[in-house]
Short mmCIF file of C-alpha atoms in Angstrom, two decimals:
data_model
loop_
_atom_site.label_atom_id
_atom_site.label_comp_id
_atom_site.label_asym_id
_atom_site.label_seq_id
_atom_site.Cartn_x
_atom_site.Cartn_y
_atom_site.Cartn_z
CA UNK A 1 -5.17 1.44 -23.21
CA UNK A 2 -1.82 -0.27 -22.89
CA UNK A 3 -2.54 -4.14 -21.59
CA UNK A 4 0.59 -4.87 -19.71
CA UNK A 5 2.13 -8.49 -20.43
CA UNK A 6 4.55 -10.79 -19.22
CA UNK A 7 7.56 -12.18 -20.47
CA UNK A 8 6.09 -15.50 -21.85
CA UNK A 9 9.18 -17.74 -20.66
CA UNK A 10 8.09 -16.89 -17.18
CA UNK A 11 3.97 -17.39 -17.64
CA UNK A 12 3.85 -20.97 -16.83
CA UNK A 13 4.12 -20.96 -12.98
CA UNK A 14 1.97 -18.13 -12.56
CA UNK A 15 -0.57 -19.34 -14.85
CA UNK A 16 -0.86 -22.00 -12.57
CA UNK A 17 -1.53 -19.78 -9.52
CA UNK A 18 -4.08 -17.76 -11.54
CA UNK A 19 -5.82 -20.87 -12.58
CA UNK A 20 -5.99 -22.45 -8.98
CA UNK A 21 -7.62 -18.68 -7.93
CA UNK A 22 -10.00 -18.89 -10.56
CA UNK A 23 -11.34 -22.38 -10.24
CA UNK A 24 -11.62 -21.01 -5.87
CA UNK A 25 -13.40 -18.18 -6.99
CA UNK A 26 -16.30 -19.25 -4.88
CA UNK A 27 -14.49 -20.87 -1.57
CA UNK A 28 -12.66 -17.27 -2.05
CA UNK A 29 -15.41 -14.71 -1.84
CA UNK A 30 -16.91 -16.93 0.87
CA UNK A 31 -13.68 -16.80 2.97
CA UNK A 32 -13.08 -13.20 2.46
CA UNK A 33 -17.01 -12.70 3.49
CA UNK A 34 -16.39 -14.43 6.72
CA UNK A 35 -12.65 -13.05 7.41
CA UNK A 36 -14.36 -9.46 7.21
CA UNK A 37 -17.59 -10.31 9.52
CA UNK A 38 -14.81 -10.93 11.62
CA UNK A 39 -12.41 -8.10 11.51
CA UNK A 40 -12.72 -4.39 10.22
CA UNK A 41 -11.14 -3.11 7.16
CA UNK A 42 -8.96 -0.01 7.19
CA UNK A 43 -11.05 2.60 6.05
CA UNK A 44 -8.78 2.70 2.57
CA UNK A 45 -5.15 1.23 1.20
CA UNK A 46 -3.42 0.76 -1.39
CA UNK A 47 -0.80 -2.51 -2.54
CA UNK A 48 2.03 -2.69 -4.24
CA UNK A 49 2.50 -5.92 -5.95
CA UNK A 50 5.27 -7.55 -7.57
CA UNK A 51 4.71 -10.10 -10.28
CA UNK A 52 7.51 -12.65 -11.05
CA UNK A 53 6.03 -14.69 -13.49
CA UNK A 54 6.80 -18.06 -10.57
CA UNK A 55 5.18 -15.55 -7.71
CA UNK A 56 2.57 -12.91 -6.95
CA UNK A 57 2.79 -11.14 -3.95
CA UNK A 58 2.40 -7.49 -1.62
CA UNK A 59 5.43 -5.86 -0.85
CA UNK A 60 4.37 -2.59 0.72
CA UNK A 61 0.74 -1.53 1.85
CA UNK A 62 -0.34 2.08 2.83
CA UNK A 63 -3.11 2.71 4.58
CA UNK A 64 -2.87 6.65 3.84
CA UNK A 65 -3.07 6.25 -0.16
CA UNK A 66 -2.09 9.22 -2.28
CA UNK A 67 -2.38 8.60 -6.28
CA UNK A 68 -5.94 8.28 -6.15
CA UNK A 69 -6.07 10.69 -9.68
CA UNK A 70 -3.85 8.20 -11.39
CA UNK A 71 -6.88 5.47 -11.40
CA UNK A 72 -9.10 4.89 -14.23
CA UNK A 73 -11.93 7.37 -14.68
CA UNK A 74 -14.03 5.08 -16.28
CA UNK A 75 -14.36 3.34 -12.47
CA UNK A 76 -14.86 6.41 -10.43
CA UNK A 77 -18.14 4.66 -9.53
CA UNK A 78 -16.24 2.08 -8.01
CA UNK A 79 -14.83 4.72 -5.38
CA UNK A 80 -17.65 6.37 -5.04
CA UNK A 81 -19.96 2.92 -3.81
CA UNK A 82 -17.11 1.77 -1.90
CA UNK A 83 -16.49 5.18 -0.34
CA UNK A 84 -20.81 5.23 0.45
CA UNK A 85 -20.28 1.88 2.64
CA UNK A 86 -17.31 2.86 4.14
CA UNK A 87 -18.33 5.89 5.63
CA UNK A 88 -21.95 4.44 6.35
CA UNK A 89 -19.96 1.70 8.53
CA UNK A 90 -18.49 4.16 11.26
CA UNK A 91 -21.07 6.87 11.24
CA UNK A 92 -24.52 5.85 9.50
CA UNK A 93 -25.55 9.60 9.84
CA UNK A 94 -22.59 11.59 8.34
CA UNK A 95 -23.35 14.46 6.05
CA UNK A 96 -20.01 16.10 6.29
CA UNK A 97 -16.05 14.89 6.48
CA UNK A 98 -12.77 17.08 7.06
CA UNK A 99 -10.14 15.62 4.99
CA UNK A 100 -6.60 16.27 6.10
CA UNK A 101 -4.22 16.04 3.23
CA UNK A 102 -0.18 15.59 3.66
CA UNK A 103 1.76 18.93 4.22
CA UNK A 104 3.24 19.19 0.36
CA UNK A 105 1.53 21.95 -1.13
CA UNK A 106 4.06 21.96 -3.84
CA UNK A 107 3.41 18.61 -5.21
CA UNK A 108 0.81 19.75 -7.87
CA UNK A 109 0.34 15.78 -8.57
CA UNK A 110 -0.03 14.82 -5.37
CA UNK A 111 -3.13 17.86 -4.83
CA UNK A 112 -4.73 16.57 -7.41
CA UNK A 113 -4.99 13.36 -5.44
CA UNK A 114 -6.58 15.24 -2.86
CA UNK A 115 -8.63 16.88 -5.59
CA UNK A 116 -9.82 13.49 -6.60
CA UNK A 117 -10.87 12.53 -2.89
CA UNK A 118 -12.76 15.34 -2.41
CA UNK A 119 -14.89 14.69 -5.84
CA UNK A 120 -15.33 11.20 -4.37
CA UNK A 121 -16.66 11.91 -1.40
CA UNK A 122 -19.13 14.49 -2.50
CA UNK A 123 -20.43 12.03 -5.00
CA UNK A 124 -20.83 9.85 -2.24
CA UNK A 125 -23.40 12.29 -0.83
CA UNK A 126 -21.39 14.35 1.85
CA UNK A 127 -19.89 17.93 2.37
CA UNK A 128 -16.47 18.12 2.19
CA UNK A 129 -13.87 20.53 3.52
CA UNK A 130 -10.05 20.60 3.34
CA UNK A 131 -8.16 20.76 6.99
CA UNK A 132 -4.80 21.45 7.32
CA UNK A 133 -1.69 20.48 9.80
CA UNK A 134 0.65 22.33 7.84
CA UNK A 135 1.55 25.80 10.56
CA UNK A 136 2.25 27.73 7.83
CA UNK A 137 -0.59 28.22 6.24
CA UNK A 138 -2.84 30.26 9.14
CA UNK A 139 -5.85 31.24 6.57
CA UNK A 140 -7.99 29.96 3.64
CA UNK A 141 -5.57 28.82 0.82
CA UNK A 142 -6.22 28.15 -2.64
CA UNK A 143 -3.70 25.85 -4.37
CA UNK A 144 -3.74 24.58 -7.96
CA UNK A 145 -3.27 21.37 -8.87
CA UNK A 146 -1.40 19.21 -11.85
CA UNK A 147 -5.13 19.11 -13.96
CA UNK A 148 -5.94 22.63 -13.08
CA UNK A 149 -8.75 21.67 -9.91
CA UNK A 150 -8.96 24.36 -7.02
CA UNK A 151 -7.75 22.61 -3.69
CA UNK A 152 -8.63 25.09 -1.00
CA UNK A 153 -6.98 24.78 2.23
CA UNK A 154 -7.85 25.99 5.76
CA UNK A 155 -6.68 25.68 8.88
CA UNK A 156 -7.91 23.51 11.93
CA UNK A 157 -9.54 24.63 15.10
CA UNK A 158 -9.65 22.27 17.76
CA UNK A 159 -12.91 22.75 20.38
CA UNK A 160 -13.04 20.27 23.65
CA UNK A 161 -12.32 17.18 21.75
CA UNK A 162 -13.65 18.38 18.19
CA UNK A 163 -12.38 19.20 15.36
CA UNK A 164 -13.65 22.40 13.42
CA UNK A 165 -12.69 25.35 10.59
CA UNK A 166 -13.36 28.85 11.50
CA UNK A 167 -16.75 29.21 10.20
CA UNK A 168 -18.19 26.72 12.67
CA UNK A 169 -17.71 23.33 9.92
CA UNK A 170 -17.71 20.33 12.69
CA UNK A 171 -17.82 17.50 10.70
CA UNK A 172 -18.75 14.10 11.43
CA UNK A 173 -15.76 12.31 10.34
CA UNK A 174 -12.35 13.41 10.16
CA UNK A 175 -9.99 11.62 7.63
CA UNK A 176 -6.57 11.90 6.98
CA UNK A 177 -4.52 11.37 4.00
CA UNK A 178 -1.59 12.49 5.90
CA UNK A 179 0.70 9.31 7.07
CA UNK A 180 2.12 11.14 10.13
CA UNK A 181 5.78 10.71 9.53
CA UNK A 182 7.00 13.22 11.51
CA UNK A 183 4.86 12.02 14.76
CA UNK A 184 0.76 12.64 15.49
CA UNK A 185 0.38 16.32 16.50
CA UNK A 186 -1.60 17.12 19.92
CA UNK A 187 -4.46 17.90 17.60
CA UNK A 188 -5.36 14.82 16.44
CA UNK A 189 -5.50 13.27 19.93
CA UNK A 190 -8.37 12.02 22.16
CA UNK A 191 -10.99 13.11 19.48
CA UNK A 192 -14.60 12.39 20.29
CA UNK A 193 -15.48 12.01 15.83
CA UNK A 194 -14.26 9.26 13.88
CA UNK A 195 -11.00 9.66 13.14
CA UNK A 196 -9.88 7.66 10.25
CA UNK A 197 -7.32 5.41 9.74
CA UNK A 198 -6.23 5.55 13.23
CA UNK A 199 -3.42 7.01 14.55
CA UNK A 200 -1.60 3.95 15.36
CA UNK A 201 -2.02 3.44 11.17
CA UNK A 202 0.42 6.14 10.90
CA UNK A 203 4.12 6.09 10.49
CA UNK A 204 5.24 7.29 14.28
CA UNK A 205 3.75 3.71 15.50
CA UNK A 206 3.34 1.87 12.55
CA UNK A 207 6.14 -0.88 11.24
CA UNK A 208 6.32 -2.96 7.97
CA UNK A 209 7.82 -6.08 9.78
CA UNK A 210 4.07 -6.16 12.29
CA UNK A 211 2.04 -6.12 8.67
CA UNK A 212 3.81 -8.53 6.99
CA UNK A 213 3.70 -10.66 10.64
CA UNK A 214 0.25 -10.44 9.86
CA UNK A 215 0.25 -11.04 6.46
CA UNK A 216 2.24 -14.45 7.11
CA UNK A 217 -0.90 -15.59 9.06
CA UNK A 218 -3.50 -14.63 6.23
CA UNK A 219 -1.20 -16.57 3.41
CA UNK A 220 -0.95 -19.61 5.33
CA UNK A 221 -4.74 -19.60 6.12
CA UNK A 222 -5.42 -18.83 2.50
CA UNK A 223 -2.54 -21.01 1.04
CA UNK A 224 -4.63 -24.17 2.75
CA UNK A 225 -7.79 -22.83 1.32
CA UNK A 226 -6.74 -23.17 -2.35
CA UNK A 227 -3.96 -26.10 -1.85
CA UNK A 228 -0.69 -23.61 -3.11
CA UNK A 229 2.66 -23.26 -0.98
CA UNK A 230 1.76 -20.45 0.61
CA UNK A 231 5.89 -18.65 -0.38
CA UNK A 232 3.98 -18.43 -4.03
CA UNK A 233 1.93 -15.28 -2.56
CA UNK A 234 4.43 -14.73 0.57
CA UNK A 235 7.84 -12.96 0.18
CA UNK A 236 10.35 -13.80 3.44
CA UNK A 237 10.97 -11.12 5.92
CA UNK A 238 12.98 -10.65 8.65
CA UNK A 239 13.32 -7.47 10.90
CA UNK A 240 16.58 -5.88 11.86
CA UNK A 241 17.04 -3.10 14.69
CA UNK A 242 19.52 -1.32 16.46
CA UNK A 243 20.69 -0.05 13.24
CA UNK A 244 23.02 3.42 13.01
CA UNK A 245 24.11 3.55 8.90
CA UNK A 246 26.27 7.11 10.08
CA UNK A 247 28.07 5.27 12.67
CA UNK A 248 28.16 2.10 10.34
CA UNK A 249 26.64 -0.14 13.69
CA UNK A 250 24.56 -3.06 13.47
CA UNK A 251 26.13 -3.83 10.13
CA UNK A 252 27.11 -7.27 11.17
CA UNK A 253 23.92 -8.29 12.04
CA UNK A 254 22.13 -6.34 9.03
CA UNK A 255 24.68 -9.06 6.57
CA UNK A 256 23.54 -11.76 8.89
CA UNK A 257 19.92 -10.88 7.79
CA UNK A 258 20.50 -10.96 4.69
CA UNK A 259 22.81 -13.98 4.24
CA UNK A 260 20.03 -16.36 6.48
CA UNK A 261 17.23 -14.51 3.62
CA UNK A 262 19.01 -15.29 0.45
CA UNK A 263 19.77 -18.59 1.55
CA UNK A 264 15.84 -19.44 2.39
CA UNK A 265 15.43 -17.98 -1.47
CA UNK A 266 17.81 -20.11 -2.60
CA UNK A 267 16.50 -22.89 -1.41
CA UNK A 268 12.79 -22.28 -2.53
CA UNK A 269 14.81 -21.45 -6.02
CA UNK A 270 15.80 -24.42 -6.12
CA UNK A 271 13.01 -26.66 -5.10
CA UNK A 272 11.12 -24.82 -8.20
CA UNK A 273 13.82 -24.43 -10.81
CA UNK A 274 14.24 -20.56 -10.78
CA UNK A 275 17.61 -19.94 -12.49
CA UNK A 276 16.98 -16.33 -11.11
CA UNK A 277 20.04 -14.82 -8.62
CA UNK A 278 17.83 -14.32 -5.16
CA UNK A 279 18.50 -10.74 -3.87
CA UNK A 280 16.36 -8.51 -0.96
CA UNK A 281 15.33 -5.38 -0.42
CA UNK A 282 16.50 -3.61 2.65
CA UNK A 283 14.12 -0.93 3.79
CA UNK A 284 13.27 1.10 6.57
CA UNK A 285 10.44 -0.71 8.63
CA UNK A 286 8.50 2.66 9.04
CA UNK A 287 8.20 5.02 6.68
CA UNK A 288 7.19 5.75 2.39
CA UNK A 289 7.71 7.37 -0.74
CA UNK A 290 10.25 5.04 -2.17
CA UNK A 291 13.27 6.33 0.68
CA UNK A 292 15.26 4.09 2.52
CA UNK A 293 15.38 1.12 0.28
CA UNK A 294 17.93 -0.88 -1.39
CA UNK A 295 18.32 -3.81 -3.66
CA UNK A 296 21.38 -6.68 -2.26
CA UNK A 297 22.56 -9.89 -3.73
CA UNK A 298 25.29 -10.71 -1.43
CA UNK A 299 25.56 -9.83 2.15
CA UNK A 300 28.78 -8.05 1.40
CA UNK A 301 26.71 -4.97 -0.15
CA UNK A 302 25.60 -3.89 3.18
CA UNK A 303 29.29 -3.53 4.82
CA UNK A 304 30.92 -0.64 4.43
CA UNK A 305 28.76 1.06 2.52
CA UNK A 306 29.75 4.26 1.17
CA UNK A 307 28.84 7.79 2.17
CA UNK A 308 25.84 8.53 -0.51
CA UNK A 309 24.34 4.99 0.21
CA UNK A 310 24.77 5.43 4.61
CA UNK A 311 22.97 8.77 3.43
CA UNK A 312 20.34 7.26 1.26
CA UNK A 313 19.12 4.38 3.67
CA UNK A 314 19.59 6.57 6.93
CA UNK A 315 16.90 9.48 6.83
CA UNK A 316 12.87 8.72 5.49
CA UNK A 317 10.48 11.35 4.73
CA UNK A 318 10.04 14.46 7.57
CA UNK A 319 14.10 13.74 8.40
CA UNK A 320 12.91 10.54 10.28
CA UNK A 321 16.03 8.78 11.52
CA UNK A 322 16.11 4.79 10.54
CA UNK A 323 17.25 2.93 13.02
CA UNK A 324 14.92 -0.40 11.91
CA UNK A 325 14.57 -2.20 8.84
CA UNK A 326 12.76 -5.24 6.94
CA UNK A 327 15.32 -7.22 5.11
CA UNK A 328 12.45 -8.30 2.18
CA UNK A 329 12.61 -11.57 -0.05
CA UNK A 330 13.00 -9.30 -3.36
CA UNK A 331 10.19 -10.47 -5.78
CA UNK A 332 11.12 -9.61 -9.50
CA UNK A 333 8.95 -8.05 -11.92
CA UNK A 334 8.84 -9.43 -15.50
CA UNK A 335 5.45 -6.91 -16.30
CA UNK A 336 6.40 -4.58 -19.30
CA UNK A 337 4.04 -2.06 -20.17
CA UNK A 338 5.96 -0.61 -23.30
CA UNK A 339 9.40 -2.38 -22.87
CA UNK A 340 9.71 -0.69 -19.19
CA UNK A 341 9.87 -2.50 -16.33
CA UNK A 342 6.19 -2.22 -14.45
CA UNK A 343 4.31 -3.20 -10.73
CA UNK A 344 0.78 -3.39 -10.14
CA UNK A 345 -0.24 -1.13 -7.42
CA UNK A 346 -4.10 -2.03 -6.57
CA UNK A 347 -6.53 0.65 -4.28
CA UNK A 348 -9.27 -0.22 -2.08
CA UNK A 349 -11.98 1.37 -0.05
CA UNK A 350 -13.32 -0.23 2.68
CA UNK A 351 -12.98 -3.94 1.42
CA UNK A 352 -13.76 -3.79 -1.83
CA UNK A 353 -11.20 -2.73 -5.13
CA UNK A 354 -11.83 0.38 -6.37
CA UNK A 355 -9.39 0.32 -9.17
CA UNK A 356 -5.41 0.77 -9.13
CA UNK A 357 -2.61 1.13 -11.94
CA UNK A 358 0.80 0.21 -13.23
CA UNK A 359 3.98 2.36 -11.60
CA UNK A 360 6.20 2.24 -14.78
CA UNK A 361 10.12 3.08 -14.17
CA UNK A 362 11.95 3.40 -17.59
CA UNK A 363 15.61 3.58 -15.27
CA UNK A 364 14.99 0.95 -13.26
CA UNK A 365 15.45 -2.88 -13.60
CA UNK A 366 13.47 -6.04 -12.86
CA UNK A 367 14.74 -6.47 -9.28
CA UNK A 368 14.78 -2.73 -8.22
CA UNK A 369 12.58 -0.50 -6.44
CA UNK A 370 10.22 1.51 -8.76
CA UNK A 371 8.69 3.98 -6.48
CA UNK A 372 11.04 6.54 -7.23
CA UNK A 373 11.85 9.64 -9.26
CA UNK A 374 11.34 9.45 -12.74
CA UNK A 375 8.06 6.89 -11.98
CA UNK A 376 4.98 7.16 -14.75
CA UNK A 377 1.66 5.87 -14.08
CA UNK A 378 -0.64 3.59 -16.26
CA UNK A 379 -4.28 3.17 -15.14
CA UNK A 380 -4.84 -0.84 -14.96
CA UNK A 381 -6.87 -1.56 -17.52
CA UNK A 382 -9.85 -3.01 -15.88
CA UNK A 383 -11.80 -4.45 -18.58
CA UNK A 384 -14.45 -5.59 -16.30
CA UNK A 385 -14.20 -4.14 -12.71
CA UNK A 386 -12.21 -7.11 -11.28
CA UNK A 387 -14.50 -9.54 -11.95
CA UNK A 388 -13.45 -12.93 -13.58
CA UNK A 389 -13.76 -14.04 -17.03
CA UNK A 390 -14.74 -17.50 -16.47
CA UNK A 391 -14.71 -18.05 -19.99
CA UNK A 392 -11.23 -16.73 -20.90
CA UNK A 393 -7.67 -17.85 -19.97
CA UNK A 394 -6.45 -17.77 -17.00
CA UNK A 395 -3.85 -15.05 -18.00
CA UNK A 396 -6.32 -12.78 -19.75
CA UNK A 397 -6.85 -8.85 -18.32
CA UNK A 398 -9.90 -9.35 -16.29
CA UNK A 399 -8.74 -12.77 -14.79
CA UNK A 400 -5.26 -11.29 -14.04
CA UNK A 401 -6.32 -7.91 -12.68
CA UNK A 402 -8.90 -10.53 -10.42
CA UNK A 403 -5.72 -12.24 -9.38
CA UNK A 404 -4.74 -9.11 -8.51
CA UNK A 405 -7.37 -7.95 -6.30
CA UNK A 406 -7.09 -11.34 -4.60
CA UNK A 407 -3.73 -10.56 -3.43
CA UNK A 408 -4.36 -7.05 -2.58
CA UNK A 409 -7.56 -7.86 -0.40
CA UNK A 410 -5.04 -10.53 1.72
CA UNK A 411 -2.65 -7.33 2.46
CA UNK A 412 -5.81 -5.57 3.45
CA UNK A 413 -7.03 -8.30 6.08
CA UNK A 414 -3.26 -8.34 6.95
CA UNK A 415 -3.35 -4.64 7.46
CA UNK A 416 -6.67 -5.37 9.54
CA UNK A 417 -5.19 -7.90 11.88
CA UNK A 418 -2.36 -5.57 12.20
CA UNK A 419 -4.49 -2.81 13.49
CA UNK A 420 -6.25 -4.94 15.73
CA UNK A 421 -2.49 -6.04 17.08
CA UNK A 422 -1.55 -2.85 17.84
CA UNK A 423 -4.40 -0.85 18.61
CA UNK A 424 -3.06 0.96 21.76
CA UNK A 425 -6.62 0.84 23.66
CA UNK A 426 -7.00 -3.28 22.97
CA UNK A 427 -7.90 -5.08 26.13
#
């Protein structure tokens, strides 16, 4: 397995982050022991991180996690434990769960995510069926997917306030892998079983800029913890609306966004030596799969931009129209695995780290998006399930991937608080 490794100009800084982690390592778990006595994790997520060699930090988190076959096998059990708690936690009796999968049947990689769910879950002791939103499919499917596993797909029945197949299934739990992008169907509403993440988790309510609002809290409480400026973990944000990229309005404001950004970059450049240019990413505050997102240096890139771009940044998945964005302190990578550019993408269950991998863009460039066509995957490789190696340096696998999982877990209590936030039935 590939170890990924960092351009050693840039290990300094970071080695110093790592190190101050490491020696924490106790005062950590503690905290994170007490932070989740307090607050519930999401049911499952997934980070993207972006390592910089001077910074570590999230820059997207989804709470509906597809990619799930592109972790290491050899940590299945990983999943499988965390999925046993998990599941325990909101219904201590559950023998059965009705997973609802996205609406792509054509993505043969992405259905052998769902593929690897499924085997998860039944490890983890419980029955498993495959629901589907998707109205064209009105009986039993079987698709195929990318390693040659049946995914067999039927359609939902709703009863009173349950959710059921045709042959009388009424599971306990009712999961969904599906973000709802293109709004939460009648359906899914008012159930009486655990539905999982909630609805308000999915794209029709949920917005970047209220996670990373979150996430600011978490990295200044954990920043004091282990004595580190808390920007080291923390990219900038600001949130932009009233946006209309056809009509080219709210472009004035969108450059103002992005000047008042790059200059707080600048400035933290600065103070630290970074002989980096500071650019952002611009992306659509709800919404996935890589759309909707651009990389700027100068405010001047978003005025008049032309026809493909307005195109690009103004529709997300299921034809949503963007009308919102996060201007995003970009964070560049210097990971390589095999001289192309890389970012860490860690998974969790419940709160623990099941595993995660390295999305590899041979196209792309240290200070671009990688989630996008022409991606590879590389499982992390986990050497010890992200535990330290108090004995090795601070930089080694186990002690980076830890680092990792550090980071990742703050997202997750970020995407907890955020739940909490804007849970629609909060007092």
């Amino acid at each position: 397995m590939t170890v990924p490794h960092l351009s050693t100009a840039l290990t300094g800084p970071l080695l110093e982050l790592e190190s101050r982690i490491l020696t924490a390592q106790p005062h950590i778990e503690h905290w994170f022991r007490s932070q989740w006595h307090n607050h519930a994790a999401p049911f499952y997520g997934s980070v993207d991180l972006r390592n910089s060699g001077f910074k570590l930090a999230p820059v997207d988190m989804n709470l509906f996690p597809g990619g799930h076959n592109n972790l290491n096998p050899d940590f299945l059990p990983l999943s499988i434990q965390a999925a046993q708690a998990a599941v325990e936690k909101v219904c201590p009796e559950a023998r059965s769960i009705l997973l609802i999968p996205e609406n792509h049947t054509r993505n043969t990689f992405y259905l052998q995510n769902v593929a690897t769910l499924v085997h998860i879950f039944e490890q983890a002791g419980l029955k498993v069926r495959l629901g589907t939103l998707n109205p064209e499919i009105t009986e039993i499917t079987e698709l195929t997917s990318a390693g040659g596993d049946i995914v067999k797909l039927e359609p939902i029945l709703r009863q009173g306030n349950r959710l059921k197949l045709a042959d009388g299934f009424n599971p306990c739990v009712v999961l969904l892998n599906n973000d709802l992008s293109g709004g939460i169907p009648d359906i899914l509403k008012d159930l009486e079983q655990n539905l999982l993440p909630p609805l308000h988790a999915g794209w029709a309510v949920r917005r970047k800029s209220n996670h990373f609002t979150a996430y600011d809290q978490v990295a200044e409480q954990f920043s004091q913890l282990i004595s580190i400026d808390p920007w080291m973990i923390n990219p900038y944000f600001v949130n932009c609306s009233g946006l209309d990229f056809h009509a080219r309005q709210g472009e004035d404001a969108l450059a103002e966004s992005v000047a008042s950004t790059l200059d707080k970059i600048a400035a933290k450049y600065r103070e630290y030596g970074i002989k980096n240019d500071p650019f952002v990413i611009v992306k659509a505050d709800a919404g996935t799969y890589g759309m909707g997102v651009m990389s700027v240096k100068s405010p001047e890139e978003v005025i008049g931009l032309n026809r493909k771009a307005r195109n690009k940044m103004s529709v997300v998945k299921e034809g949503l129209e963007v009308s919102e964005v996060i201007v995003q302190e970009g964070v560049y990578t210097f990971e390589t695995v095999d001289d192309a550019v890389a970012e860490p993408v860690v998974y969790m269950m419940d709160r623990f780290v099941t595993g995660g991998f390295y999305r590899v863009h041979t196209g792309r460039g240290i200070d671009e998006n990688l989630n996008a066509p022409g991606m590879q995957f590389v499982p992390l490789s986990f050497e010890t399930p992200c535990l330290p190696d108090k004995h090795g340096s601070p930089d080694c696998a186990p002690n980076r991937f830890y680092a990792y999982g550090v980071i990742a877990r703050l997202a997750l209590l970020a995407a907890a608080l955020e739940l909490e936030n804007t849970d629609p039935e909060r007092d």
